[in-house]
Short mmCIF file of C-alpha atoms (C1' of nucleotides) in Angstrom, two decimals:
data_model
loop_
_atom_site.label_atom_id
_atom_site.label_comp_id
_atom_site.label_asym_id
_atom_site.label_seq_id
_atom_site.Cartn_x
_atom_site.Cartn_y
_atom_site.Cartn_z
CA MET A 1 50.56 41.47 -7.61
CA SER A 2 50.66 45.24 -7.18
CA PRO A 3 47.85 47.39 -8.61
CA ALA A 4 50.31 49.09 -10.95
CA SER A 5 51.37 45.86 -12.62
CA SER A 6 47.75 44.75 -12.84
CA LEU A 7 46.89 47.95 -14.68
CA SER A 8 49.71 47.50 -17.15
CA ARG A 9 48.45 44.05 -18.15
CA PRO A 10 46.61 44.38 -21.46
CA VAL A 11 43.01 43.51 -22.24
CA ILE A 12 41.94 41.88 -25.51
CA VAL A 13 38.91 42.70 -27.65
CA CYS A 14 37.97 39.69 -29.74
CA PHE A 15 36.13 40.92 -32.83
CA ARG A 16 33.68 38.69 -34.68
CA ASP A 17 30.56 39.77 -36.64
CA ASP A 18 30.95 43.28 -35.21
CA LEU A 19 33.69 44.85 -37.33
CA ARG A 20 33.26 48.49 -36.40
CA MET A 21 34.52 51.12 -33.94
CA ALA A 22 31.31 52.90 -32.96
CA ASP A 23 28.51 51.27 -30.97
CA HIS A 24 30.80 48.43 -30.03
CA PRO A 25 29.96 47.56 -26.40
CA ALA A 26 32.94 45.21 -26.01
CA LEU A 27 35.46 47.75 -27.32
CA HIS A 28 33.79 50.44 -25.26
CA GLU A 29 34.11 48.49 -22.05
CA ALA A 30 37.69 47.47 -22.81
CA ALA A 31 38.63 51.09 -23.52
CA ALA A 32 37.01 52.22 -20.27
CA SER A 33 39.13 49.73 -18.29
CA GLY A 34 42.15 51.96 -18.69
CA ALA A 35 44.36 49.01 -19.63
CA PRO A 36 46.19 48.85 -22.97
CA VAL A 37 43.85 47.32 -25.57
CA LEU A 38 44.77 44.64 -28.08
CA CYS A 39 42.24 44.15 -30.89
CA VAL A 40 42.19 40.76 -32.56
CA TYR A 41 40.19 38.87 -35.16
CA VAL A 42 40.54 35.11 -35.49
CA LEU A 43 39.62 33.47 -38.78
CA ASP A 44 38.88 29.88 -37.87
CA ASP A 45 38.65 27.57 -40.88
CA GLU A 46 39.63 24.53 -38.87
CA THR A 47 36.90 23.98 -36.29
CA SER A 48 34.86 21.51 -38.27
CA ASP A 49 31.40 21.85 -36.74
CA LEU A 50 31.24 25.57 -37.53
CA PRO A 51 30.95 26.33 -41.25
CA PRO A 52 33.58 28.85 -42.37
CA PRO A 53 32.44 31.90 -44.36
CA GLY A 54 31.63 31.35 -48.04
CA ALA A 55 33.71 32.70 -50.91
CA ALA A 56 31.88 36.00 -51.45
CA SER A 57 31.70 36.71 -47.72
CA ARG A 58 35.43 36.13 -47.48
CA TRP A 59 36.05 38.83 -50.06
CA TRP A 60 33.76 41.16 -48.11
CA LEU A 61 35.39 40.18 -44.83
CA HIS A 62 38.83 41.05 -46.16
CA GLY A 63 37.75 44.55 -47.10
CA THR A 64 35.97 45.09 -43.80
CA LEU A 65 38.93 43.84 -41.73
CA ALA A 66 41.29 46.09 -43.69
CA ASP A 67 38.99 49.05 -43.08
CA LEU A 68 38.75 48.36 -39.37
CA ARG A 69 42.51 47.93 -39.14
CA GLY A 70 42.94 51.29 -40.87
CA ALA A 71 40.58 52.97 -38.40
CA LEU A 72 42.44 51.47 -35.45
CA GLU A 73 45.82 52.45 -36.89
CA LYS A 74 44.69 56.06 -37.18
CA ARG A 75 44.30 55.99 -33.42
CA GLY A 76 47.67 54.40 -32.89
CA GLY A 77 46.58 50.78 -32.56
CA THR A 78 46.04 47.93 -34.98
CA LEU A 79 43.91 44.88 -35.64
CA LEU A 80 45.79 41.63 -35.33
CA THR A 81 44.29 39.04 -37.69
CA LEU A 82 45.15 35.48 -36.80
CA GLY A 83 44.27 32.21 -38.51
CA GLY A 84 43.60 28.86 -36.86
CA PRO A 85 41.35 27.17 -34.33
CA LEU A 86 39.87 29.82 -32.06
CA GLU A 87 40.11 27.59 -29.00
CA LYS A 88 43.88 27.34 -29.39
CA ILE A 89 44.68 30.78 -30.78
CA LEU A 90 42.92 32.90 -28.20
CA PRO A 91 44.25 31.24 -25.01
CA ARG A 92 47.75 31.26 -26.52
CA LEU A 93 47.48 34.96 -27.35
CA ALA A 94 46.26 35.74 -23.84
CA GLU A 95 49.21 33.87 -22.42
CA GLU A 96 51.80 35.48 -24.70
CA THR A 97 50.57 38.97 -23.95
CA ASN A 98 49.81 38.36 -20.26
CA ALA A 99 46.29 39.67 -20.85
CA ARG A 100 44.03 39.87 -17.84
CA CYS A 101 40.65 40.09 -19.55
CA ILE A 102 39.01 39.38 -22.92
CA TYR A 103 35.93 41.23 -24.14
CA TRP A 104 33.61 39.93 -26.85
CA HIS A 105 30.01 39.84 -28.05
CA HIS A 106 27.77 36.83 -27.62
CA ARG A 107 27.23 34.67 -30.67
CA LEU A 108 23.91 33.17 -31.67
CA HIS A 109 24.32 29.62 -32.85
CA GLU A 110 24.26 26.86 -30.27
CA LYS A 111 27.61 25.49 -31.43
CA GLU A 112 29.21 28.92 -31.26
CA ARG A 113 27.81 29.40 -27.77
CA GLN A 114 29.14 26.02 -26.69
CA GLN A 115 32.53 26.93 -28.11
CA ASP A 116 32.46 30.22 -26.20
CA GLU A 117 31.58 28.34 -23.00
CA ARG A 118 34.58 26.05 -23.49
CA LEU A 119 36.79 29.05 -24.18
CA ILE A 120 35.63 30.79 -21.02
CA ARG A 121 36.51 27.71 -18.96
CA THR A 122 39.96 27.45 -20.56
CA LEU A 123 40.66 31.15 -20.12
CA ASN A 124 39.38 31.36 -16.57
CA HIS A 125 41.57 28.40 -15.72
CA LYS A 126 44.54 30.44 -16.93
CA GLY A 127 43.44 33.38 -14.81
CA VAL A 128 41.96 35.36 -17.70
CA GLU A 129 38.57 36.93 -17.17
CA VAL A 130 35.98 37.03 -20.00
CA ARG A 131 33.31 39.69 -20.31
CA ALA A 132 30.58 39.19 -22.90
CA GLN A 133 27.76 41.49 -24.06
CA TRP A 134 25.18 41.59 -26.83
CA GLY A 135 26.64 43.62 -29.66
CA SER A 136 24.87 43.14 -32.99
CA VAL A 137 21.22 42.78 -32.03
CA LEU A 138 18.62 45.32 -30.94
CA LEU A 139 17.86 43.39 -27.75
CA ASP A 140 19.04 40.37 -25.83
CA PRO A 141 16.97 37.49 -27.31
CA GLU A 142 16.29 36.15 -23.80
CA ARG A 143 14.35 39.27 -22.96
CA ILE A 144 11.53 38.89 -25.46
CA ARG A 145 9.03 36.34 -24.20
CA THR A 146 5.36 35.51 -24.59
CA LYS A 147 2.94 36.01 -21.71
CA GLU A 148 3.41 32.33 -20.90
CA GLY A 149 7.16 32.78 -20.76
CA GLY A 150 7.88 31.01 -24.06
CA PHE A 151 9.31 32.31 -27.32
CA TYR A 152 7.47 33.79 -30.27
CA ARG A 153 7.06 31.86 -33.49
CA VAL A 154 5.06 34.51 -35.30
CA TYR A 155 6.71 37.68 -36.53
CA THR A 156 3.93 40.15 -35.77
CA SER A 157 3.64 39.05 -32.15
CA PHE A 158 7.41 39.20 -31.74
CA TRP A 159 7.53 42.65 -33.31
CA LYS A 160 4.83 44.03 -31.02
CA ALA A 161 6.64 42.67 -27.97
CA LEU A 162 9.96 44.11 -29.12
CA GLN A 163 8.49 47.56 -29.67
CA GLY A 164 7.21 47.52 -26.13
CA GLN A 165 10.80 47.55 -24.89
CA ALA A 166 13.44 50.25 -24.96
CA VAL A 167 16.14 49.57 -27.56
CA PRO A 168 19.45 50.75 -26.06
CA GLU A 169 20.92 53.91 -27.59
CA PRO A 170 24.04 53.23 -29.67
CA LEU A 171 27.37 53.97 -28.01
CA ASP A 172 29.67 56.66 -29.37
CA LEU A 173 33.23 55.96 -30.38
CA PRO A 174 35.25 55.35 -27.27
CA SER A 175 37.35 58.41 -26.36
CA ASP A 176 41.13 58.10 -26.55
CA PHE A 177 42.45 55.00 -24.87
CA PRO A 178 45.84 53.30 -24.74
CA PHE A 179 46.70 50.49 -27.16
CA PHE A 180 48.80 47.49 -26.39
CA ARG A 181 52.09 47.62 -28.26
CA VAL A 182 52.13 44.49 -30.41
CA ALA A 183 55.60 42.94 -30.52
CA PRO A 184 57.05 42.59 -34.06
CA SER A 185 57.31 38.82 -33.59
CA LEU A 186 53.58 38.68 -32.90
CA MET A 187 52.78 41.02 -35.78
CA LYS A 188 54.61 38.57 -38.06
CA THR A 189 51.90 36.01 -37.33
CA ASP A 190 49.27 38.32 -38.85
CA ARG A 191 47.37 36.57 -41.62
CA LEU A 192 45.13 39.28 -43.08
CA ASP A 193 46.70 39.08 -46.51
CA GLU A 194 47.59 35.40 -46.60
CA ALA A 195 44.42 34.04 -45.05
CA ALA A 196 42.99 32.97 -48.39
CA LEU A 197 40.25 35.55 -48.12
CA LEU A 198 40.73 37.00 -51.59
CA PRO A 199 40.20 34.98 -54.77
CA ARG A 200 43.43 34.42 -56.71
CA HIS A 201 43.18 32.06 -59.68
CA PRO A 202 41.00 33.15 -61.18
CA ASP A 203 40.22 36.53 -59.63
CA TRP A 204 36.44 36.43 -59.95
CA ALA A 205 35.81 39.40 -57.67
CA GLY A 206 35.73 42.10 -60.36
CA GLY A 207 31.96 42.38 -60.28
CA LEU A 208 32.03 42.59 -56.50
CA ARG A 209 34.66 45.33 -56.51
CA SER A 210 32.72 47.45 -58.98
CA THR A 211 29.49 47.06 -56.96
CA TRP A 212 30.62 47.36 -53.37
CA GLU A 213 32.92 49.24 -51.08
CA PRO A 214 33.21 47.70 -47.63
CA GLY A 215 33.83 49.89 -44.61
CA GLU A 216 32.28 51.53 -41.58
CA ARG A 217 32.09 55.01 -43.12
CA GLU A 218 30.56 53.57 -46.30
CA ALA A 219 27.90 51.79 -44.23
CA HIS A 220 26.75 55.07 -42.74
CA GLU A 221 26.83 56.77 -46.14
CA HIS A 222 24.58 54.06 -47.54
CA LEU A 223 22.18 54.54 -44.65
CA THR A 224 21.96 58.34 -44.82
CA ASP A 225 21.71 58.31 -48.65
CA PHE A 226 18.86 55.86 -48.34
CA LEU A 227 17.10 57.89 -45.64
CA HIS A 228 17.39 61.07 -47.71
CA HIS A 229 16.16 59.59 -50.97
CA GLU A 230 14.69 56.10 -51.19
CA VAL A 231 12.92 55.71 -47.89
CA ASP A 232 10.01 57.95 -48.92
CA HIS A 233 8.70 55.39 -51.37
CA TYR A 234 10.15 52.31 -49.71
CA GLY A 235 6.78 50.56 -49.40
CA ARG A 236 6.59 50.17 -53.16
CA GLY A 237 10.14 50.94 -54.24
CA ARG A 238 11.76 48.14 -52.30
CA ASP A 239 9.97 45.64 -54.55
CA LEU A 240 11.05 47.08 -57.90
CA MET A 241 13.97 44.94 -58.91
CA ALA A 242 15.52 47.27 -61.49
CA GLU A 243 15.66 50.19 -59.08
CA GLU A 244 17.81 51.15 -56.14
CA GLY A 245 14.83 51.24 -53.82
CA THR A 246 16.35 49.19 -51.00
CA SER A 247 18.92 50.28 -48.45
CA ARG A 248 21.62 47.79 -49.58
CA LEU A 249 22.81 47.71 -45.99
CA SER A 250 22.75 43.91 -45.72
CA PRO A 251 26.48 43.17 -46.15
CA TYR A 252 27.39 45.97 -43.75
CA LEU A 253 24.94 44.60 -41.19
CA ALA A 254 26.15 41.03 -41.73
CA SER A 255 29.79 41.92 -41.00
CA GLY A 256 28.81 44.40 -38.30
CA ALA A 257 30.27 47.47 -40.01
CA ILE A 258 27.03 49.07 -38.83
CA SER A 259 24.83 47.87 -35.96
CA PRO A 260 21.04 47.50 -35.95
CA ARG A 261 20.87 49.90 -33.00
CA GLN A 262 22.66 52.53 -35.08
CA VAL A 263 20.20 52.01 -37.93
CA TRP A 264 17.28 52.15 -35.52
CA ALA A 265 18.50 55.36 -33.89
CA THR A 266 19.38 57.06 -37.19
CA VAL A 267 15.86 56.52 -38.53
CA GLY A 268 14.58 58.15 -35.34
CA GLU A 269 17.00 61.09 -35.62
CA HIS A 270 15.74 61.84 -39.12
CA GLY A 271 12.30 62.26 -37.60
CA LEU A 272 10.96 59.57 -39.91
CA ASN A 273 7.66 58.33 -38.56
CA GLY A 274 5.69 57.76 -41.75
CA GLU A 275 4.47 54.50 -43.18
CA ASP A 276 7.57 53.94 -45.33
CA ALA A 277 9.99 54.44 -42.46
CA ARG A 278 7.85 52.10 -40.38
CA ILE A 279 8.18 49.40 -43.04
CA PHE A 280 11.94 49.93 -43.20
CA ARG A 281 12.20 49.59 -39.44
CA SER A 282 10.17 46.42 -39.55
CA GLU A 283 12.75 44.98 -41.98
CA ILE A 284 15.32 45.53 -39.24
CA GLY A 285 12.75 43.75 -37.09
CA TRP A 286 12.82 40.76 -39.48
CA ARG A 287 16.58 40.58 -39.16
CA GLU A 288 16.17 40.61 -35.40
CA PHE A 289 13.47 37.92 -35.61
CA ALA A 290 15.84 35.70 -37.62
CA ARG A 291 18.51 36.06 -34.93
CA TYR A 292 15.97 35.44 -32.21
CA THR A 293 14.67 32.35 -33.99
CA LEU A 294 18.14 30.91 -34.55
CA TYR A 295 19.01 31.56 -30.91
CA HIS A 296 15.95 29.77 -29.57
CA PHE A 297 15.71 27.04 -32.21
CA PRO A 298 19.33 26.02 -32.90
CA GLN A 299 18.26 23.23 -35.25
CA LEU A 300 17.01 25.88 -37.70
CA CYS A 301 20.11 25.52 -39.91
CA GLU A 302 19.84 21.80 -40.48
CA ARG A 303 16.26 20.71 -39.89
CA ASN A 304 12.81 21.75 -40.94
CA LEU A 305 11.36 23.90 -38.20
CA ASN A 306 8.14 21.94 -38.61
CA ARG A 307 9.17 18.29 -38.47
CA LYS A 308 6.20 17.29 -40.61
CA PHE A 309 8.24 18.32 -43.64
CA ASP A 310 10.96 15.78 -42.87
CA ALA A 311 8.80 13.30 -44.75
CA LEU A 312 8.85 15.38 -47.93
CA SER A 313 10.75 13.72 -50.77
CA TRP A 314 12.77 16.44 -52.45
CA ARG A 315 13.99 15.72 -55.95
CA ARG A 316 17.63 14.83 -56.46
CA ALA A 317 18.18 16.82 -59.63
CA PRO A 318 21.80 17.97 -59.93
CA GLU A 319 21.34 19.25 -63.47
CA ASP A 320 18.33 21.37 -62.52
CA LEU A 321 20.24 22.68 -59.53
CA ARG A 322 23.20 23.56 -61.69
CA ALA A 323 21.01 25.34 -64.25
CA TRP A 324 19.48 27.35 -61.39
CA GLN A 325 22.89 28.23 -59.95
CA LYS A 326 24.25 29.38 -63.28
CA GLY A 327 21.18 31.33 -64.37
CA GLN A 328 20.33 28.96 -67.24
CA THR A 329 16.83 27.81 -66.33
CA GLY A 330 15.14 29.37 -69.33
CA ILE A 331 12.91 31.45 -67.02
CA PRO A 332 14.21 34.98 -67.65
CA VAL A 333 13.47 36.56 -64.28
CA VAL A 334 15.02 33.61 -62.43
CA ASP A 335 18.12 33.70 -64.63
CA ALA A 336 18.43 37.48 -64.24
CA ALA A 337 18.40 37.14 -60.47
CA MET A 338 20.85 34.25 -60.32
CA ARG A 339 23.27 36.09 -62.59
CA GLN A 340 22.99 39.26 -60.53
CA LEU A 341 23.98 37.13 -57.54
CA TRP A 342 26.89 35.49 -59.34
CA GLN A 343 28.27 38.75 -60.67
CA THR A 344 27.70 41.15 -57.77
CA GLY A 345 27.46 38.91 -54.69
CA TRP A 346 24.02 40.29 -53.97
CA MET A 347 20.44 39.79 -55.11
CA HIS A 348 17.41 42.02 -54.78
CA ASN A 349 15.13 40.82 -51.96
CA ARG A 350 12.10 40.38 -54.21
CA ALA A 351 14.26 38.30 -56.55
CA ARG A 352 15.43 36.13 -53.63
CA MET A 353 11.83 35.15 -52.97
CA ILE A 354 11.26 34.38 -56.65
CA VAL A 355 14.32 32.14 -57.08
CA GLY A 356 13.76 30.48 -53.70
CA SER A 357 10.18 29.63 -54.54
CA PHE A 358 11.21 28.42 -57.99
CA LEU A 359 13.91 26.10 -56.62
CA THR A 360 11.87 24.61 -53.78
CA LYS A 361 8.48 24.47 -55.48
CA HIS A 362 8.79 24.30 -59.29
CA LEU A 363 12.00 22.23 -59.16
CA LEU A 364 11.16 20.63 -55.80
CA VAL A 365 14.81 20.81 -54.73
CA ASP A 366 15.64 20.81 -51.01
CA TRP A 367 15.89 24.34 -49.56
CA ARG A 368 19.24 23.37 -48.01
CA GLU A 369 20.75 23.27 -51.52
CA GLY A 370 19.61 26.84 -52.10
CA GLU A 371 20.82 27.90 -48.68
CA ALA A 372 24.27 26.45 -49.37
CA TRP A 373 24.53 28.26 -52.70
CA PHE A 374 23.50 31.58 -51.15
CA TRP A 375 25.96 30.99 -48.31
CA ASP A 376 28.82 30.74 -50.81
CA THR A 377 27.82 33.51 -53.21
CA LEU A 378 26.27 36.30 -51.11
CA VAL A 379 28.45 39.08 -49.72
CA ASP A 380 25.77 39.51 -47.05
CA ALA A 381 25.57 35.79 -46.17
CA ASP A 382 24.19 35.52 -42.67
CA ARG A 383 23.37 32.26 -40.95
CA ALA A 384 20.21 33.49 -39.25
CA ASN A 385 18.69 35.40 -42.18
CA ASN A 386 19.69 32.82 -44.75
CA THR A 387 18.23 29.79 -43.02
CA MET A 388 15.11 31.44 -41.65
CA ASN A 389 14.20 32.94 -45.02
CA TRP A 390 14.88 29.74 -46.94
CA GLN A 391 12.58 27.92 -44.55
CA TRP A 392 10.05 30.68 -45.00
CA VAL A 393 10.06 30.46 -48.78
CA ALA A 394 10.06 26.65 -48.74
CA GLY A 395 7.17 26.76 -46.29
CA THR A 396 8.82 24.29 -43.92
CA GLY A 397 7.84 25.84 -40.69
CA ILE A 398 8.31 29.55 -40.14
CA ASP A 399 4.63 30.38 -40.33
CA ALA A 400 1.41 28.52 -40.68
CA ALA A 401 0.23 29.66 -44.10
CA PRO A 402 2.49 28.07 -46.70
CA PHE A 403 -0.36 27.16 -48.98
CA PHE A 404 -0.08 29.93 -51.54
CA ARG A 405 3.64 30.25 -51.42
CA VAL A 406 4.24 29.12 -54.96
CA PHE A 407 5.26 32.33 -56.69
CA ASN A 408 4.56 32.50 -60.39
CA PRO A 409 7.87 33.88 -61.67
CA SER A 410 6.31 35.46 -64.75
CA ARG A 411 3.59 37.27 -62.80
CA GLN A 412 6.24 38.43 -60.35
CA ALA A 413 8.36 39.76 -63.21
CA GLU A 414 5.42 41.67 -64.68
CA LYS A 415 4.56 43.21 -61.34
CA PHE A 416 8.00 44.04 -60.02
CA ASP A 417 9.98 44.57 -63.23
CA PRO A 418 7.23 46.24 -65.28
CA ASP A 419 9.57 47.67 -67.94
CA GLY A 420 11.72 44.55 -68.13
CA ASP A 421 14.86 46.51 -67.28
CA TYR A 422 15.98 44.03 -64.64
CA ILE A 423 15.78 41.10 -67.03
CA ARG A 424 17.47 43.06 -69.84
CA ARG A 425 20.36 44.12 -67.62
CA TRP A 426 21.22 40.63 -66.42
CA VAL A 427 20.11 38.52 -69.40
CA PRO A 428 21.45 40.64 -72.25
CA GLU A 429 20.84 37.95 -74.87
CA LEU A 430 17.11 38.72 -74.47
CA ALA A 431 17.53 42.51 -74.41
CA LYS A 432 15.82 43.10 -77.73
CA LEU A 433 12.62 41.39 -76.62
CA SER A 434 9.89 43.30 -74.84
CA GLY A 435 6.60 42.80 -73.04
CA LYS A 436 5.33 39.24 -72.67
CA ALA A 437 8.00 37.85 -75.00
CA LEU A 438 10.74 39.04 -72.64
CA VAL A 439 9.05 37.47 -69.61
CA GLU A 440 8.07 34.18 -71.31
CA PRO A 441 10.11 33.81 -74.51
CA TRP A 442 8.92 30.22 -74.98
CA LYS A 443 5.46 31.60 -75.77
CA ALA A 444 6.70 34.30 -78.15
CA GLN A 445 5.99 34.42 -81.90
CA ALA A 446 8.77 32.91 -84.00
CA GLU A 447 9.20 36.17 -85.92
CA ASP A 448 9.52 38.22 -82.72
CA LEU A 449 12.24 35.89 -81.47
CA HIS A 450 13.96 36.00 -84.83
CA ALA A 451 13.86 39.80 -84.97
CA ALA A 452 15.41 39.92 -81.50
CA GLY A 453 18.17 37.48 -82.45
CA VAL A 454 16.92 34.84 -80.02
CA THR A 455 16.99 31.13 -80.83
CA LEU A 456 15.63 29.05 -77.98
CA GLY A 457 17.89 26.13 -77.20
CA LYS A 458 20.83 27.99 -78.76
CA THR A 459 21.18 31.60 -77.65
CA TYR A 460 18.94 31.09 -74.60
CA PRO A 461 17.70 27.83 -73.01
CA HIS A 462 14.25 26.31 -73.24
CA PRO A 463 12.57 26.39 -69.81
CA ILE A 464 13.83 23.44 -67.72
CA VAL A 465 10.35 23.00 -66.24
CA ASP A 466 6.84 23.82 -67.40
CA LEU A 467 5.63 26.38 -64.85
CA ALA A 468 2.11 24.97 -64.60
CA GLU A 469 3.35 21.39 -64.24
CA GLY A 470 5.97 22.37 -61.68
CA ARG A 471 3.38 24.21 -59.66
CA SER A 472 0.91 21.34 -59.56
CA ARG A 473 3.66 18.84 -58.76
CA ALA A 474 4.64 21.00 -55.78
CA LEU A 475 1.06 21.35 -54.59
CA VAL A 476 0.48 17.60 -54.80
CA THR A 477 3.72 16.86 -52.97
CA PHE A 478 3.14 19.38 -50.21
CA ARG A 479 -0.51 18.40 -49.77
CA SER A 480 0.44 14.74 -49.31
CA LEU A 481 2.14 15.48 -45.98
"C1'" DG B 1 -10.67 37.16 -50.63
"C1'" DA B 2 -10.08 32.20 -50.68
"C1'" DA B 3 -8.26 27.86 -47.68
"C1'" DA B 4 -5.44 26.22 -44.36
"C1'" DT B 5 -3.57 25.39 -39.65
"C1'" DC B 6 -0.88 27.16 -36.05
"C1'" DT B 7 0.20 30.82 -32.58
"C1'" DT B 8 -1.18 33.92 -29.07
"C1'" DG B 9 -3.81 36.31 -25.61
"C1'" DC B 10 -7.63 36.23 -22.85
"C1'" DA B 11 -11.72 33.95 -20.65
"C1'" DG C 1 -11.14 26.33 -24.15
"C1'" DC C 2 -12.01 29.84 -27.89
"C1'" DA C 3 -11.56 33.57 -31.08
"C1'" DA C 4 -8.62 36.43 -33.68
"C1'" DG C 5 -4.90 36.90 -36.54
"C1'" DA C 6 -1.23 35.50 -39.64
"C1'" DT C 7 4.76 39.88 -44.85
"C1'" DT C 8 5.70 39.08 -49.19
"C1'" DT C 9 0.08 34.89 -53.05
#
DNA sequence: GAAATCTTGCA
DNA sequence: GCAAGATTT
């Protein structure tokens, strides 16, 4: 084959949780090859051992894919969105287009890595090269090791080790590069709008649309807004549930509309070195630690990290679970949080700890039930974060001090929603209550409830569990292990 | 600051 | 082998 014909063969960039143009090592390398670039995303709902995205993530994914396609079209290319089993679709596409190389970013989960290994063998066999890099982490998880050569299990140690290394600078947008001209017959197989990403009957995404705008530009706007305003009181502000004290970057990070290296570098560029910026950076560190942990402990999604907890007998309580999911537990702060999740596809981080502790401790329901619900309802659903943090809140292995991890929802509400605005916004039937009565209406005076138009058991549920009893049941159960 | 056990670095 | 330290209570 002559060099000229080799150069005219296209290269493919296979997008995954990295839906952006800037700081995209795979796209960068493909663009630098000089060959015409074909950008593709494969939505695989058919490979059974890899859970497909949940409903809220699918809505988010649709918006992010459309945004990325728009950005590529502005430069004269496009994003081909195909549906089907990745291991069939990608080799077939390579064959049809006579591609000579495919670029992608490593994935984290063991099953994804095994699938990528199989793909590489198939593609190499067909004469297609594969080049993989780390794209949506600060550092290659293999590179952070203890002095003994093992892997960290404690966040602080991990964080210290990570800070001792140089995080790569984010890459700029690739300069102009040629795109592969997608044949109309191939374009007809595009599935972006038929891939069942958007809810139809009923269209429940109204609350998501009015809360969120997916997109790469929007991700950077969120970040710079946050760095100009909220970051100065992040240490305290990030815990106040009624306020916009957090960065709200999570869905953008989960889909890869922005990369952690970009966040890291932007904090540095703003010259932010104070305590609050340090705490914000360490939250990016927690995201990294979740990825690192999932990479090194692939069983994290299914099993307790500490096997001792396998003996724990969780309650089978479908009605309690359902009340929790629907925000009808009778505990106002829990219901506020669960309704915020249902309506907006997102929940404040402090509230996630409260509802997680309530489900796994007061209701003694398996953390995997909570994880599954979050997976389906969060626009920022992320395998690594979701499972590591559920195991953290359940106390099943992430760190060695689970003893006090039974949050008292009412004390949490008083501390982190001091004016009751969070509860009032999401549980409007209690809006006329205030102070203690708003936090614990079951203890309120009958006349206060009456004046506020609240009838327990009618306009708002009785608590499904007595908080003190639930707490002691959890302590007894956990101590018995 | 209690009460608990595991991780990590250093002897 | 031993001491220090461990997000969120």
